[in-house]
Amino acid sequence: MGNFNAIRNQLERLGGSTTWTGHMDRLETCIQEAKVDDLWYFGMHYTWTNQCPENLIMQKLDRVLVNKKWNLTFPLSKARFLPSGMSDHSPMVVKVARNDQNIKKPFRFFDMWMDHEEFMPVVKKVWDQNSGCCPMYQLCCKLRKLNRNSNFSI
C-alpha cells in the first residue's frame, strides 16, 4: 500500500493533459504481472491533488494492492481513503477482516433456555450418552452435541 506515483488508466485522472502514451500503461502491466489488484475501497476516488484551484488536477496515485490469497483469507477487508488534510495525498485506513463464518464463537448459555419445555429432555438425552473416554473429553463432547442438536444455540 502507498503512493505509486502513477495511474492505471485515464479514468483515474481528472484535469491536466488528456494525452495517454504507451509508457503510461506500466502500472497496469506491473499489477497484472504481479497478479495483484486493488483492495475494495471507498471514500475518495482521487487520492492526490495539485491543490491548484485555477488548474485543478486530481489523480488516484495511492492504492492498496492485494493478491488472491489475501482476498481468500480476509474477504471482508476494505480500504478507506479519507479527504486530504495538510498533505496533497489522502490518508488511507485499511480494515483487515476475515469472514465471520470461519470464526468459532464461544459457548454461551442463557438462563431463559431453562424455561423452554424441551430444554431438560434434550439435555437429559445428550447427558445420558456415555462415550467411555476421560471425563473432560466426555464433557466437551456432550456440550458440542447439545450445541448442534438443540434449538437453543445462537
Coordinates of C-alpha atoms in Angstrom, one line a residue:
M1 CA 0.0 0.0 0.0
G2 CA 1.2 3.5 -0.6
N3 CA 1.8 6.1 -3.2
F4 CA 2.6 4.5 -6.6
N5 CA 3.0 7.9 -8.3
A6 CA 1.2 6.5 -11.4
I7 CA -2.3 5.8 -12.5
R8 CA -3.7 2.6 -14.1
N9 CA -5.8 4.3 -16.8
Q10 CA -7.3 7.6 -17.8
L11 CA -10.3 7.1 -15.5
E12 CA -8.0 7.7 -12.6
R13 CA -7.2 11.2 -13.6
L14 CA -9.3 14.4 -13.7
G15 CA -7.9 17.6 -15.2
G16 CA -4.5 18.1 -16.8
S17 CA -3.3 16.7 -20.0
T18 CA -5.5 14.2 -21.9
T19 CA -2.6 12.6 -23.7
W20 CA -2.1 8.9 -22.9
T21 CA 1.1 7.3 -24.2
G22 CA 2.3 3.7 -24.1
H23 CA 4.7 4.2 -21.1
M24 CA 1.7 5.2 -19.0
D25 CA 0.5 1.6 -19.1
R26 CA 3.4 0.4 -16.9
L27 CA 1.5 0.4 -13.6
E28 CA -1.4 -1.6 -15.1
T29 CA 1.1 -4.1 -16.7
C30 CA 3.0 -4.4 -13.4
I31 CA -0.2 -5.1 -11.5
Q32 CA -1.3 -7.7 -13.9
E33 CA 2.1 -9.5 -14.0
A34 CA 2.3 -9.5 -10.2
K35 CA -1.2 -11.0 -10.0
V36 CA -2.5 -8.4 -7.6
D37 CA -5.4 -5.9 -7.7
D38 CA -6.8 -3.0 -5.7
L39 CA -8.4 -3.9 -2.4
W40 CA -12.1 -2.9 -2.4
Y41 CA -12.2 0.7 -1.3
F42 CA -14.5 3.6 -0.5
G43 CA -14.1 7.2 0.2
M44 CA -12.1 9.5 -2.0
H45 CA -11.5 8.1 -5.6
Y46 CA -8.8 10.6 -6.4
T47 CA -6.2 10.4 -3.7
W48 CA -3.9 13.2 -4.8
T49 CA -4.5 16.8 -5.9
N50 CA -2.2 19.5 -7.1
Q51 CA -4.2 21.9 -4.8
C52 CA -4.3 24.5 -7.5
P53 CA -8.0 25.7 -8.0
E54 CA -7.2 27.5 -11.2
N55 CA -5.8 24.4 -12.9
L56 CA -7.0 21.5 -10.7
I57 CA -5.6 18.1 -11.3
M58 CA -6.7 15.1 -9.3
Q59 CA -5.4 11.5 -9.6
K60 CA -5.6 8.1 -7.9
L61 CA -2.0 7.7 -7.0
D62 CA -2.4 5.9 -3.7
R63 CA -3.7 2.3 -3.5
V64 CA -3.8 -0.9 -1.5
L65 CA -2.8 -3.9 -3.6
V66 CA -3.6 -7.5 -2.5
N67 CA -3.3 -10.9 -4.1
K68 CA -5.8 -13.8 -4.4
K69 CA -4.6 -15.4 -1.2
W70 CA -5.3 -12.2 0.7
N71 CA -8.8 -12.0 -0.7
L72 CA -9.5 -15.6 0.3
T73 CA -8.1 -15.1 3.8
F74 CA -9.5 -11.7 4.5
P75 CA -12.6 -11.4 2.3
L76 CA -14.2 -8.7 4.2
S77 CA -11.2 -6.3 4.2
K78 CA -11.5 -2.9 2.7
A79 CA -9.6 0.4 2.4
R80 CA -11.0 3.8 3.1
F81 CA -9.4 6.9 1.6
L82 CA -10.1 10.0 3.7
P83 CA -10.2 13.6 2.5
S84 CA -6.7 15.1 2.3
G85 CA -5.7 17.4 5.1
M86 CA -2.3 19.0 5.3
S87 CA -0.9 16.7 2.7
D88 CA -1.7 16.6 -1.0
H89 CA -2.5 12.9 -0.6
S90 CA -5.5 11.2 1.0
P91 CA -4.7 9.2 4.2
M92 CA -5.8 5.6 3.9
V93 CA -7.2 3.3 6.6
V94 CA -7.2 -0.5 6.0
K95 CA -9.6 -2.7 7.8
V96 CA -8.4 -6.3 7.9
A97 CA -11.4 -8.6 8.3
R98 CA -12.0 -12.3 8.0
N99 CA -15.3 -13.9 7.1
D100 CA -17.3 -14.2 10.4
Q101 CA -18.5 -17.7 9.4
N102 CA -15.0 -19.1 9.8
I103 CA -14.5 -17.7 13.3
K104 CA -15.5 -20.1 16.1
K105 CA -18.0 -18.5 18.5
P106 CA -17.6 -19.1 22.2
F107 CA -20.1 -21.2 24.1
R108 CA -22.8 -19.1 25.7
F109 CA -25.7 -20.2 28.0
F110 CA -28.8 -18.1 28.6
D111 CA -30.9 -18.7 31.7
M112 CA -34.1 -18.3 29.7
W113 CA -33.4 -21.6 27.9
M114 CA -34.2 -23.4 31.1
D115 CA -37.8 -22.2 30.9
H116 CA -38.3 -23.8 27.5
E117 CA -40.3 -27.0 27.7
E118 CA -37.8 -29.1 25.6
F119 CA -34.7 -27.9 27.5
M120 CA -34.5 -30.7 30.1
P121 CA -35.4 -33.6 27.8
V122 CA -32.8 -32.5 25.3
V123 CA -30.1 -32.1 28.0
K124 CA -31.0 -35.4 29.6
K125 CA -30.9 -37.3 26.2
V126 CA -27.4 -36.0 25.4
W127 CA -26.1 -36.3 29.0
D128 CA -27.2 -40.0 29.3
Q129 CA -25.0 -41.0 26.4
N130 CA -21.6 -42.3 27.5
S131 CA -18.6 -42.3 25.2
G132 CA -16.3 -44.2 27.6
C133 CA -13.5 -41.6 27.3
C134 CA -11.9 -39.5 30.0
P135 CA -14.4 -37.2 31.9
M136 CA -13.1 -33.9 30.5
Y137 CA -13.4 -35.2 26.9
Q138 CA -16.9 -36.5 27.6
L139 CA -17.9 -33.1 28.9
C140 CA -16.6 -31.4 25.7
C141 CA -18.4 -33.9 23.5
K142 CA -21.7 -33.5 25.3
L143 CA -21.5 -29.7 25.2
R144 CA -20.7 -29.9 21.4
K145 CA -23.7 -32.3 20.9
L146 CA -26.0 -30.0 22.8
N147 CA -24.9 -27.1 20.7
R148 CA -25.5 -28.9 17.5
N149 CA -28.7 -30.8 18.4
S150 CA -30.7 -28.2 20.1
N151 CA -32.7 -25.1 19.0
F152 CA -31.3 -23.3 22.0
S153 CA -27.9 -22.2 20.5
I154 CA -27.4 -18.9 18.8

